[in-house]
Coordinates of C-alpha atoms in Angstrom, one line a residue:
Chain A
X251 CA 50.1 132.7 -159.5
X252 CA 51.5 131.7 -162.8
X253 CA 49.6 134.4 -164.6
X254 CA 51.1 137.1 -162.4
X255 CA 54.5 135.7 -163.1
X256 CA 53.9 135.9 -166.8
X257 CA 53.0 139.6 -166.7
X258 CA 56.4 141.1 -166.6
X259 CA 57.4 138.8 -169.4
X260 CA 55.1 140.6 -171.8
X261 CA 57.2 142.4 -174.4
X262 CA 57.5 146.2 -174.4
X263 CA 55.5 146.3 -177.7
X264 CA 52.6 144.5 -176.1
X265 CA 52.5 147.1 -173.3
X266 CA 52.6 149.9 -175.8
X267 CA 49.7 148.4 -177.7
X268 CA 47.6 147.9 -174.5
X269 CA 48.3 151.5 -173.5
X270 CA 47.3 152.8 -176.9
X271 CA 44.0 150.9 -176.9
X272 CA 43.2 152.0 -173.3
X273 CA 43.8 155.6 -174.4
X274 CA 41.5 155.1 -177.4
X275 CA 38.7 153.8 -175.2
X276 CA 39.1 156.9 -172.9
X277 CA 39.0 159.3 -175.9
X278 CA 35.9 157.6 -177.5
X279 CA 34.1 157.4 -174.2
X280 CA 34.9 161.1 -173.6
X281 CA 33.6 162.1 -177.0
X282 CA 30.4 160.1 -176.5
X283 CA 29.8 161.7 -173.1
X284 CA 30.5 165.2 -174.5
X285 CA 28.0 164.6 -177.3
X286 CA 25.4 163.3 -174.9
X287 CA 25.8 166.3 -172.5
X288 CA 25.8 168.7 -175.4
X289 CA 22.6 167.2 -176.9
X290 CA 20.8 167.2 -173.5
X291 CA 21.9 170.8 -173.0
X292 CA 20.6 172.0 -176.4
X293 CA 17.3 170.1 -176.0
X294 CA 16.8 171.8 -172.6
X295 CA 17.6 175.2 -174.1
X296 CA 15.2 174.6 -177.0
X297 CA 12.5 173.5 -174.4
X298 CA 12.2 170.1 -176.1
X299 CA 11.1 167.5 -173.7
X300 CA 13.2 164.3 -173.5
X301 CA 12.1 160.8 -172.6
X302 CA 9.2 158.7 -174.0
X303 CA 6.2 160.6 -172.6
X304 CA 5.2 161.7 -176.1
X305 CA 4.3 158.1 -176.9
X306 CA 0.9 158.4 -175.3
X307 CA 0.1 161.9 -176.7
X308 CA -2.5 162.4 -179.4
X309 CA -0.9 162.3 -182.8
X310 CA -3.2 164.6 -184.7
X311 CA -2.1 163.8 -188.2
X312 CA -3.6 161.5 -190.8
X313 CA -2.0 158.4 -192.4
X314 CA -3.0 157.4 -195.9
X315 CA -2.8 153.6 -195.3
X316 CA -3.7 152.0 -192.0
X317 CA -3.8 148.3 -191.5
X318 CA -5.1 148.7 -187.9
X319 CA -7.7 151.2 -186.6
X320 CA -6.3 154.8 -186.5
X321 CA -7.9 158.1 -186.2
X322 CA -6.0 161.4 -186.3
X323 CA -8.0 163.0 -183.5
X324 CA -7.8 160.3 -180.9
X325 CA -4.9 157.9 -181.8
X326 CA -1.5 158.4 -180.1
X327 CA 2.0 158.7 -181.5
X328 CA 2.5 155.1 -180.2
X329 CA -0.4 154.0 -182.4
X330 CA 1.1 155.9 -185.4
X331 CA 4.3 154.0 -184.7
X332 CA 2.5 150.6 -185.0
X333 CA 0.7 151.7 -188.2
X334 CA 4.0 152.7 -189.8
X335 CA 5.7 149.5 -188.6
X336 CA 2.9 147.4 -190.0
X337 CA 3.1 149.2 -193.4
X338 CA 6.8 148.5 -193.5
X339 CA 6.3 144.9 -192.6
X340 CA 3.6 144.6 -195.3
X341 CA 5.7 146.0 -198.1
X342 CA 8.8 144.2 -197.0
X343 CA 7.3 140.7 -196.5
X344 CA 5.4 140.9 -199.8
X345 CA 8.5 142.2 -201.4
X346 CA 10.6 139.3 -200.1
X347 CA 8.1 136.7 -201.3
X348 CA 7.7 138.3 -204.8
X349 CA 11.5 139.1 -205.2
X350 CA 12.3 135.5 -204.3
X351 CA 9.9 134.0 -206.9
X352 CA 11.0 136.5 -209.6
X353 CA 14.7 136.2 -208.7
X354 CA 14.7 132.4 -208.9
X355 CA 12.9 132.5 -212.2
X356 CA 15.3 135.0 -213.7
X357 CA 18.3 133.3 -212.3
X358 CA 17.3 129.9 -213.7
X359 CA 16.3 131.6 -217.0
X360 CA 19.7 133.1 -217.4
X361 CA 21.2 129.6 -217.4
X362 CA 18.7 128.4 -220.0
X363 CA 20.0 126.8 -223.2
X364 CA 17.5 128.9 -225.1
X365 CA 19.6 131.9 -226.4
X366 CA 16.7 134.4 -226.3
X367 CA 15.6 133.5 -222.8
X368 CA 19.1 133.6 -221.4
X369 CA 19.8 137.0 -223.1
X370 CA 16.6 138.5 -221.9
X371 CA 17.3 137.4 -218.3
X372 CA 20.9 138.7 -218.6
X373 CA 19.6 142.0 -220.0
X374 CA 17.1 142.3 -217.1
X375 CA 19.8 141.8 -214.5
X376 CA 22.3 144.2 -216.0
X377 CA 19.7 146.9 -216.6
X378 CA 18.0 146.7 -213.2
X379 CA 21.0 146.4 -210.9
X380 CA 22.9 149.2 -212.5
X381 CA 20.2 151.9 -212.0
X382 CA 19.8 153.4 -208.5
X383 CA 16.8 152.0 -206.6
X384 CA 15.6 155.5 -205.6
X385 CA 15.4 156.4 -209.3
X386 CA 13.5 153.2 -210.0
X387 CA 11.0 154.0 -207.2
X388 CA 10.5 157.5 -208.7
X389 CA 10.1 156.0 -212.1
X390 CA 7.3 153.6 -211.1
X391 CA 5.6 156.2 -209.1
X392 CA 5.8 159.3 -211.3
X393 CA 6.3 158.0 -214.8
X394 CA 4.0 155.0 -214.6
X395 CA 1.4 155.2 -211.8
X396 CA 0.9 158.9 -211.6
X397 CA 0.5 159.2 -215.4
X398 CA -2.6 157.0 -215.2
X399 CA -5.9 158.7 -216.1
X400 CA -7.6 160.8 -213.4
X401 CA -10.6 159.9 -211.4
X402 CA -13.2 160.8 -214.0
X403 CA -11.6 158.8 -216.8
X404 CA -10.8 155.8 -214.5
X405 CA -10.0 152.6 -216.3
X406 CA -12.7 150.2 -215.5
X407 CA -11.5 146.6 -215.1
X408 CA -13.9 143.7 -215.5
X409 CA -15.0 142.4 -212.1
X410 CA -15.8 145.9 -210.8
X411 CA -12.3 147.3 -210.2
X412 CA -11.1 150.7 -211.2
X413 CA -7.6 152.0 -211.9
X414 CA -6.7 155.6 -211.9
X415 CA -3.9 157.9 -210.7
X416 CA -5.2 157.7 -207.2
X417 CA -4.7 153.9 -207.0
X418 CA -6.3 150.6 -207.8
X419 CA -9.8 150.2 -206.4
X420 CA -10.9 146.7 -205.9
X421 CA -14.2 145.1 -204.6
X422 CA -13.9 144.5 -200.9
X423 CA -14.9 141.0 -199.8
X424 CA -17.4 140.9 -197.0
X425 CA -17.6 137.7 -195.1
X426 CA -20.8 136.4 -193.6
X427 CA -20.6 134.3 -190.4
X428 CA -20.8 131.0 -192.2
X429 CA -17.6 131.9 -194.0
X430 CA -15.8 130.6 -190.9
X431 CA -16.6 127.1 -192.1
X432 CA -14.8 127.7 -195.3
X433 CA -11.8 129.1 -193.4
X434 CA -11.9 126.0 -191.2
X435 CA -12.0 123.8 -194.3
X436 CA -9.0 125.5 -195.7
X437 CA -7.0 125.1 -192.5
X438 CA -8.1 121.5 -192.4
X439 CA -7.0 121.0 -196.0
X440 CA -3.6 122.4 -195.3
X441 CA -3.0 120.3 -192.2
X442 CA -4.4 117.2 -194.0
X443 CA -2.1 117.8 -197.0
X444 CA 0.9 117.9 -194.7
X445 CA -0.2 114.7 -193.1
X446 CA -0.7 113.1 -196.5
X447 CA 2.8 114.1 -197.5
X448 CA 4.3 112.5 -194.4
X449 CA 2.2 109.4 -195.0
X450 CA 3.4 109.3 -198.7
X451 CA 7.0 109.5 -197.6
X452 CA 6.6 106.7 -195.2
X453 CA 4.8 104.6 -197.8
X454 CA 7.7 105.2 -200.2
X455 CA 10.1 103.9 -197.6
X456 CA 7.9 100.9 -197.1
X457 CA 6.8 100.1 -200.7
X458 CA 9.0 102.2 -202.9
X459 CA 6.0 103.9 -204.5
X460 CA 7.1 107.5 -205.2
X461 CA 5.2 110.2 -203.3
X462 CA 2.8 111.9 -205.7
X463 CA 0.7 114.2 -203.5
X464 CA 0.0 117.1 -205.9
X465 CA -3.6 116.0 -206.8
X466 CA -4.3 115.3 -203.1
X467 CA -3.0 118.7 -202.2
X468 CA -5.2 120.3 -204.9
X469 CA -8.2 118.4 -203.7
X470 CA -7.7 119.2 -200.0
X471 CA -6.6 122.8 -200.4
X472 CA -8.7 124.0 -203.3
X473 CA -11.7 121.7 -204.0
X474 CA -12.7 121.0 -200.4
X475 CA -13.0 124.6 -199.3
X476 CA -14.9 125.4 -202.5
X477 CA -17.4 122.6 -201.8
X478 CA -17.8 123.9 -198.2
X479 CA -18.2 127.4 -199.6
X480 CA -21.1 126.4 -201.8
X481 CA -22.6 124.0 -199.3
X482 CA -22.7 126.9 -196.8
X483 CA -24.6 129.0 -199.4
X484 CA -21.8 131.1 -200.7
X485 CA -21.4 133.3 -197.5
X486 CA -19.4 136.0 -199.3
X487 CA -20.4 139.2 -200.8
X488 CA -18.4 142.1 -202.3
X489 CA -18.7 145.8 -201.7
X490 CA -18.0 147.3 -205.1
X491 CA -16.2 150.6 -205.6
X492 CA -18.2 153.3 -207.2
X493 CA -16.9 156.4 -208.9
X494 CA -18.3 159.4 -207.3
X495 CA -17.9 163.0 -208.1
X496 CA -14.8 163.7 -206.0
X497 CA -13.7 160.3 -205.0
X498 CA -14.4 156.6 -205.1
X499 CA -16.7 155.1 -202.5
X500 CA -16.7 151.6 -201.2
X501 CA -14.4 148.8 -202.2
X502 CA -10.8 148.7 -201.0
X503 CA -7.9 150.7 -202.3
X504 CA -4.3 149.9 -203.2
X505 CA -2.3 153.1 -203.0
X506 CA -0.1 154.0 -205.9
X507 CA 2.7 154.7 -203.4
X508 CA 2.4 151.2 -202.1
X509 CA 2.3 149.6 -205.6
X510 CA 5.3 151.7 -206.8
X511 CA 7.4 150.8 -203.8
X512 CA 6.5 147.1 -203.9
X513 CA 7.1 146.9 -207.7
X514 CA 10.4 148.7 -207.5
X515 CA 11.7 146.8 -204.5
X516 CA 10.7 143.5 -206.0
X517 CA 12.2 144.1 -209.4
X518 CA 15.4 145.6 -208.0
X519 CA 16.0 142.9 -205.4
X520 CA 15.1 140.1 -207.9
X521 CA 18.0 141.1 -210.1
X522 CA 20.4 140.5 -207.3
X523 CA 18.7 137.3 -206.2
X524 CA 18.9 136.1 -209.8
X525 CA 22.7 136.4 -209.7
X526 CA 22.8 134.7 -206.3
X527 CA 20.8 131.8 -207.6
X528 CA 22.8 131.6 -210.8
X529 CA 26.0 131.5 -208.9
X530 CA 24.6 128.8 -206.6
X531 CA 23.6 126.5 -209.4
X532 CA 26.9 127.1 -211.3
X533 CA 28.7 126.2 -208.1
X534 CA 27.4 122.6 -208.4
X535 CA 29.7 120.9 -210.8
X536 CA 28.5 119.5 -214.1
X537 CA 29.8 116.1 -212.9
X538 CA 27.0 116.0 -210.3
X539 CA 24.3 116.3 -213.0
X540 CA 26.1 113.8 -215.2
X541 CA 26.3 111.2 -212.3
X542 CA 22.6 111.6 -211.6
X543 CA 21.7 111.3 -215.2
X544 CA 23.9 108.3 -215.7
X545 CA 21.9 106.6 -212.9
X546 CA 18.8 107.2 -214.9
X547 CA 17.2 110.0 -212.9
X548 CA 14.9 112.3 -214.8
X549 CA 16.0 115.9 -215.1
X550 CA 13.4 117.0 -212.6
X551 CA 14.6 114.5 -210.0
X552 CA 18.2 115.4 -210.8
X553 CA 17.5 119.0 -210.1
X554 CA 15.4 118.3 -206.9
X555 CA 17.5 115.6 -205.4
X556 CA 21.1 116.5 -206.5
X557 CA 21.5 120.0 -207.8
X558 CA 19.2 122.2 -205.7
X559 CA 20.2 120.7 -202.3
X560 CA 23.9 121.5 -203.1
X561 CA 23.1 124.9 -204.6
X562 CA 21.0 126.0 -201.6
X563 CA 23.9 126.0 -199.2
X564 CA 25.7 128.4 -201.5
X565 CA 22.5 130.5 -202.1
X566 CA 21.2 130.9 -198.5
X567 CA 23.8 133.3 -197.0
X568 CA 23.9 135.9 -199.8
X569 CA 20.1 135.5 -200.1
X570 CA 19.8 136.5 -196.5
X571 CA 21.8 139.7 -197.3
X572 CA 19.4 140.5 -200.1
X573 CA 16.4 140.1 -197.8
X574 CA 18.1 142.5 -195.3
X575 CA 18.7 144.9 -198.1
X576 CA 15.1 144.8 -199.2
X577 CA 13.8 145.4 -195.6
X578 CA 16.2 148.4 -195.2
X579 CA 15.6 149.7 -198.7
X580 CA 11.8 149.8 -198.0
X581 CA 12.6 153.0 -196.0
X582 CA 13.1 154.8 -199.4
X583 CA 9.2 155.0 -199.1
X584 CA 9.7 158.5 -197.9
X585 CA 10.6 159.6 -201.4
X586 CA 7.1 159.0 -202.7
X587 CA 5.2 159.3 -199.4
X588 CA 4.3 155.8 -198.7
X589 CA 3.5 155.8 -194.9
X590 CA 6.1 153.3 -193.8
X591 CA 7.9 153.4 -190.4
X592 CA 10.4 156.0 -191.5
X593 CA 7.8 158.3 -193.2
X594 CA 5.3 158.1 -190.3
X595 CA 7.6 157.9 -187.3
X596 CA 11.0 159.2 -188.2
X597 CA 9.2 161.8 -190.4
X598 CA 5.8 163.1 -189.1
X599 CA 6.2 162.0 -185.4
X600 CA 9.7 163.4 -185.2
X601 CA 8.7 166.7 -186.8
X602 CA 5.8 167.2 -184.5
X603 CA 7.4 166.2 -181.2
X604 CA 10.9 167.3 -182.1
X605 CA 12.3 164.4 -180.1
X606 CA 14.9 163.4 -182.7
X607 CA 17.1 161.4 -180.4
X608 CA 14.4 159.1 -179.1
X609 CA 12.5 158.7 -182.4
X610 CA 15.6 158.0 -184.4
X611 CA 16.9 155.6 -181.7
X612 CA 13.6 153.7 -181.7
X613 CA 13.5 153.6 -185.5
X614 CA 17.1 152.3 -185.7
X615 CA 16.3 149.7 -183.1
X616 CA 13.3 148.5 -185.0
X617 CA 15.3 148.0 -188.2
X618 CA 18.1 146.3 -186.3
X619 CA 15.5 144.0 -184.7
X620 CA 13.8 143.1 -188.0
X621 CA 17.2 142.4 -189.6
X622 CA 18.4 140.2 -186.7
X623 CA 15.1 138.2 -186.7
X624 CA 15.4 137.7 -190.5
X625 CA 19.0 136.6 -190.2
X626 CA 18.1 134.2 -187.4
X627 CA 15.3 132.7 -189.4
X628 CA 17.5 132.3 -192.5
X629 CA 20.3 130.8 -190.4
X630 CA 17.8 128.2 -189.0
X631 CA 16.7 127.5 -192.6
X632 CA 20.3 127.4 -193.7
X633 CA 21.0 124.8 -191.2
X634 CA 18.3 122.5 -192.5
X635 CA 19.6 122.8 -196.1
X636 CA 23.2 122.9 -195.1
X637 CA 25.4 119.9 -195.5
X638 CA 27.0 118.1 -192.6
X639 CA 29.6 116.8 -194.9
X640 CA 32.5 116.8 -192.5
Chain B
X333 CA 26.9 88.1 -208.2
X334 CA 25.7 86.9 -211.6
X335 CA 25.1 89.0 -214.6
X336 CA 21.7 90.4 -214.1
X337 CA 21.0 90.6 -217.8
X338 CA 17.5 89.7 -218.5
X339 CA 16.3 89.0 -222.0
X340 CA 12.9 90.4 -220.9
X341 CA 12.8 93.7 -222.7
X342 CA 11.7 93.3 -226.3
X343 CA 13.9 92.6 -229.3
X344 CA 17.5 91.8 -228.6
X345 CA 20.1 92.0 -231.3
X346 CA 22.4 89.8 -229.4
X347 CA 24.8 92.7 -229.0
X348 CA 25.3 94.6 -225.8
X349 CA 26.4 97.7 -227.7
X350 CA 26.3 98.5 -231.5
X351 CA 27.8 101.7 -232.7
X352 CA 27.6 102.4 -236.4
X353 CA 29.1 105.2 -238.5
X354 CA 29.2 107.5 -235.5
X355 CA 30.4 111.0 -236.2
X356 CA 30.6 113.9 -233.8
X357 CA 31.9 117.4 -234.1
X358 CA 32.7 120.1 -231.4
X359 CA 32.2 123.1 -233.7
X360 CA 34.8 122.5 -236.4
X361 CA 36.7 119.9 -234.4
X362 CA 35.8 116.4 -235.6
X363 CA 36.0 114.4 -232.4
X364 CA 34.6 111.0 -233.6
X365 CA 35.2 109.9 -237.1
X366 CA 33.1 107.0 -238.4
X367 CA 33.2 104.9 -235.4
X368 CA 31.9 101.3 -235.9
X369 CA 32.0 98.9 -233.0
X370 CA 30.0 96.0 -231.7
X371 CA 30.3 94.6 -228.2
X372 CA 29.0 91.2 -227.3
X373 CA 27.2 90.5 -224.1
X374 CA 29.6 89.8 -221.3
X375 CA 32.5 91.1 -223.3
X376 CA 35.2 93.2 -221.6
X377 CA 36.7 95.9 -223.7
X378 CA 39.6 98.2 -222.8
X379 CA 39.9 101.4 -224.8
X380 CA 43.3 103.2 -224.8
X381 CA 45.0 105.8 -226.8
X382 CA 46.5 109.3 -226.6
X383 CA 44.5 112.0 -224.8
X384 CA 42.1 114.0 -227.0
X385 CA 41.7 110.9 -229.2
X386 CA 37.9 110.6 -228.5
X387 CA 38.0 107.7 -226.1
X388 CA 35.9 109.3 -223.3
X389 CA 33.6 110.9 -225.9
X390 CA 32.8 107.6 -227.5
X391 CA 32.2 106.0 -224.1
X392 CA 29.9 108.8 -223.1
X393 CA 27.8 108.4 -226.2
X394 CA 26.8 104.9 -225.0
X395 CA 24.6 106.4 -222.2
X396 CA 24.0 109.6 -224.2
X397 CA 25.8 111.9 -221.9
X398 CA 27.2 113.1 -225.2
X399 CA 25.1 113.9 -228.2
X400 CA 26.3 113.2 -231.8
X401 CA 25.5 114.5 -235.3
X402 CA 25.6 111.4 -237.4
X403 CA 25.4 107.7 -236.8
X404 CA 23.6 105.3 -234.6
X405 CA 24.1 103.8 -231.2
X406 CA 22.0 100.8 -230.1
X407 CA 22.4 99.6 -226.5
X408 CA 20.8 96.4 -225.4
X409 CA 18.6 96.4 -228.4
X410 CA 17.4 100.0 -227.6
X411 CA 18.0 102.6 -230.3
X412 CA 19.4 105.8 -228.7
X413 CA 17.3 108.4 -230.5
X414 CA 16.3 111.8 -229.2
X415 CA 13.4 110.1 -227.4
X416 CA 13.9 110.9 -223.7
X417 CA 12.1 107.6 -222.7
X418 CA 14.7 105.6 -224.6
X419 CA 17.5 107.5 -223.2
X420 CA 16.3 107.0 -219.6
X421 CA 15.7 103.3 -220.3
X422 CA 19.2 102.9 -221.5
X423 CA 20.7 104.8 -218.6
X424 CA 18.8 102.7 -216.1
X425 CA 20.6 99.6 -217.3
X426 CA 24.0 101.1 -218.0
X427 CA 26.3 101.9 -215.0
X428 CA 29.0 104.6 -215.3
X429 CA 32.1 105.3 -213.2
X430 CA 33.7 108.7 -213.7
X431 CA 37.3 109.8 -213.4
X432 CA 36.3 112.4 -210.7
X433 CA 34.1 109.9 -208.8
X434 CA 31.2 112.4 -208.8
X435 CA 29.7 111.1 -205.5
X436 CA 26.9 113.3 -204.2
X437 CA 28.6 115.2 -201.3
X438 CA 25.3 116.1 -199.6
X439 CA 24.4 112.4 -199.1
X440 CA 26.1 109.7 -197.0
X441 CA 27.8 106.8 -198.7
X442 CA 24.7 104.7 -198.1
X443 CA 22.3 107.4 -199.5
X444 CA 24.5 107.8 -202.5
X445 CA 23.9 104.1 -203.2
X446 CA 20.2 104.1 -202.5
X447 CA 19.2 107.3 -204.3
X448 CA 18.6 105.7 -207.7
X449 CA 17.2 102.4 -206.5
X450 CA 14.6 104.4 -204.5
X451 CA 13.7 107.1 -207.0
X452 CA 14.3 105.2 -210.3
X453 CA 13.5 101.6 -209.4
X454 CA 10.9 102.6 -206.8
X455 CA 12.4 100.2 -204.3
X456 CA 11.4 100.3 -200.6
X457 CA 14.0 102.0 -198.5
X458 CA 14.9 99.0 -196.5
X459 CA 15.4 96.8 -199.6
X460 CA 17.5 99.5 -201.2
X461 CA 19.6 99.8 -198.1
X462 CA 20.1 96.0 -197.9
X463 CA 21.1 96.0 -201.6
X464 CA 23.5 98.9 -201.1
X465 CA 25.1 97.2 -198.1
X466 CA 25.6 94.1 -200.1
X467 CA 27.5 96.0 -202.8
X468 CA 29.4 98.1 -200.2
X469 CA 30.5 94.8 -198.7
X470 CA 31.6 93.6 -202.1
X471 CA 33.8 96.7 -202.6
X472 CA 34.9 96.2 -199.0
X473 CA 33.8 99.4 -197.3
X474 CA 30.5 98.5 -195.5
X475 CA 31.9 100.3 -192.4
X476 CA 31.9 103.6 -194.2
X477 CA 28.2 103.5 -195.0
X478 CA 27.1 106.3 -192.7
X479 CA 30.0 108.7 -193.6
X480 CA 29.9 111.5 -196.1
X481 CA 32.1 111.1 -199.2
X482 CA 34.6 113.8 -198.2
X483 CA 35.7 111.7 -195.3
X484 CA 36.8 108.9 -197.6
X485 CA 40.1 108.5 -199.5
X486 CA 40.1 108.7 -203.3
X487 CA 40.3 104.9 -203.7
X488 CA 37.4 104.4 -201.2
X489 CA 35.3 107.1 -203.0
X490 CA 35.8 105.4 -206.3
X491 CA 34.8 102.0 -204.9
X492 CA 31.7 103.7 -203.5
X493 CA 31.0 105.0 -207.0
X494 CA 31.3 101.5 -208.4
X495 CA 28.9 100.2 -205.7
X496 CA 26.5 103.0 -206.5
X497 CA 26.4 102.0 -210.1
X498 CA 26.1 98.3 -209.3
X499 CA 23.0 99.0 -207.1
X500 CA 21.0 99.6 -210.3
X501 CA 21.9 96.1 -211.5
X502 CA 23.3 97.3 -214.8
X503 CA 23.8 95.0 -217.8
X504 CA 26.7 97.2 -219.0
X505 CA 29.3 99.1 -217.0
X506 CA 31.2 102.0 -218.4
X507 CA 34.5 103.1 -216.7
X508 CA 35.9 106.5 -217.8
X509 CA 39.5 106.6 -216.6
X510 CA 38.5 105.3 -213.2
X511 CA 42.1 105.4 -211.7
X512 CA 43.5 108.5 -213.4
X513 CA 42.6 110.8 -210.5
X514 CA 43.9 108.5 -207.8
X515 CA 47.1 108.6 -205.8
X516 CA 49.3 105.7 -207.0
X517 CA 48.9 103.7 -203.8
X518 CA 45.1 103.6 -204.3
X519 CA 45.1 102.5 -207.9
X520 CA 45.4 98.8 -207.0
X521 CA 42.3 98.6 -204.7
X522 CA 40.1 100.0 -207.4
X523 CA 41.6 97.8 -210.1
X524 CA 41.2 94.8 -207.9
X525 CA 37.5 95.6 -207.5
X526 CA 37.1 95.9 -211.3
X527 CA 38.9 92.6 -211.9
X528 CA 36.5 90.9 -209.5
X529 CA 33.6 92.5 -211.4
X530 CA 35.0 91.3 -214.7
X531 CA 34.8 87.8 -213.3
X532 CA 31.1 88.1 -212.9
X533 CA 30.5 88.3 -216.6
X534 CA 29.1 91.8 -216.7
X535 CA 29.7 93.7 -220.0
X536 CA 32.5 96.2 -219.4
X537 CA 33.9 99.1 -221.4
X538 CA 36.9 100.6 -219.7
X539 CA 38.9 103.7 -220.8
X540 CA 42.2 103.3 -219.1
X541 CA 46.0 103.4 -219.4
X542 CA 46.4 100.6 -217.0
X543 CA 47.9 98.1 -219.4
X544 CA 48.4 95.4 -216.7
X545 CA 44.6 95.5 -216.2
X546 CA 44.0 95.3 -219.9
X547 CA 46.3 92.3 -220.3
X548 CA 44.6 90.5 -217.4
X549 CA 41.0 91.3 -218.0
X550 CA 40.2 92.5 -221.6
X551 CA 38.7 90.3 -224.3
X552 CA 39.6 92.9 -226.8
X553 CA 41.6 96.1 -226.7
X554 CA 40.7 99.2 -228.8
X555 CA 43.3 101.7 -229.7
X556 CA 41.8 105.1 -230.6
X557 CA 43.6 108.2 -232.0
X558 CA 42.4 111.4 -233.6
X559 CA 38.7 110.3 -233.3
X560 CA 39.2 107.0 -235.1
X561 CA 39.4 103.4 -234.0
X562 CA 42.9 102.6 -235.3
X563 CA 43.2 99.0 -234.1
X564 CA 41.1 96.4 -232.3
X565 CA 42.7 93.2 -231.2
X566 CA 43.0 90.5 -228.5
X567 CA 45.4 91.5 -225.7
X568 CA 48.2 89.1 -226.7
X569 CA 48.2 90.1 -230.3
X570 CA 47.7 93.7 -229.4
X571 CA 50.8 93.9 -227.2
X572 CA 53.0 91.5 -229.1
X573 CA 52.1 92.3 -232.7
X574 CA 50.6 95.7 -233.0
X575 CA 49.4 96.2 -236.6
X576 CA 49.8 99.9 -236.9
X577 CA 52.7 102.3 -236.5
X578 CA 50.6 104.6 -234.3
X579 CA 49.8 101.7 -231.9
X580 CA 53.4 100.6 -231.7
X581 CA 54.5 104.2 -230.9
X582 CA 51.9 104.6 -228.2
X583 CA 52.7 101.3 -226.6
X584 CA 56.4 102.2 -226.6
X585 CA 55.7 105.4 -224.8
X586 CA 53.3 103.9 -222.3
X587 CA 55.2 100.7 -221.5
X588 CA 58.7 102.5 -221.6

């Protein structure tokens, strides 16, 4: 009742504003509908099928890097989609890990009191973030990796690896059945290390003894699996690459396209992460460090217990943006022909099927999904490092 | 609480703090000029003077938050050289209270107080918490223990900062303008806490302009200007018969 009574009381301006917005919705809706009808009409005229039936048709094209089984003659477009997606995930996840490590290092180095270290880090950031990423990818691919020697003058690396302009060829590990024991020992070691850490924390609360679990961790994660490895009779052999007349047989191959993309994404994103980290650390006032030092905390403890927890809350949100940028930038793979999702699916599959609307929509949805999942994970992490404070 | 001074660690000179021929420059600016000062155990020193006179800088040399170019500082018989071990050893026995409180905002009041006892003194958490609660009761804010510092008023924060320093059972307490950042109505609660502390016989060096506190508590008052110690005297003589023209001028300005 009261709401209805209020309606006439709305001012003339409010009514005008509502009418304008309603008109806008109608116009946009109309345009979208027109575009949809137009596209459907054109597709029908060009005899291009619509819908997702193409998914199960045979792809018929080869892909240079496949993490799951794929054969051009029998695998479907759907399979090609998964191959491309996995290649994107591979380069993006490795890129995120490496860029984070490099970015934190450079960011901290830029704050170093050592003049040379700080200037080198500053120079790195300014050089890298001011040159377009696409150019950097082309640089690593064409100027560095493609100018390596050709197959017949491959650089032989000790340990049975070869490097040439077709890629890096490494010995491929071949696991015997007993290797399962080693894997089990490794898993056990990791779980046990976590348990030891919890135990050490509890002991510190009880007795005050500071938790020093590094040697335990080393013993459990490195030494124990090694002992099991030798006890099981070293159940591991390598298939070594051999230089043949036209190609290299055996071993496993790292494509120059993959290496160039990974290196470029890592180096480029690390420059931005370095600035994020630097800003985060600078946001913690000098007084915090002084207060911790005045209490007699060592510089390592000061960093770990006082500076980093406060810096992380400033670092995490922009760090998330950098991760999202890296994931999306990995689509620049098309420029050098790394078979990522865009190159395989929005490239080859689209060209063969001609179903641009469906393919592009799926590709967009995948990037949206990856970005949202990354944001979600980072927000969850941000909550653990965030400060309740108020 | 009694003065937790020990007499356990090695040679003691008998002095709590010995500063000799201390000189420090910031670039071309000579901040500390030939500072010589000895402070006896249990002595309470108030340092005053115009801003930029080197008061805080001198205080911060005592726990080596500041470096210097020439001279020597010996705290509790420990020579403050470049040796990080010596520096840590001195800092563990010297408490400091800052103008800006510098509480850790990501930790509760209680965690602020237990951080150093747990990680520096290797105390069990329960013992550290009991110790912290004892000092929080002494500064009269045990009920705030579970809150984060931002929830507290300036005066309360500064009292937490005092409790945090006391949790390390320091032999010496340094106060760097502890009431300068406070609203006027909160100055008294902090000064009262410090007066109480002075009654316990702990060695105190306080940089402040609170002349009432100086009169009531100080054994000696130091007047510093332009990086030099101009005058050292007992409170009565200091206020009634200042020896130097600079001191007289300063006192006129500050006491109106």
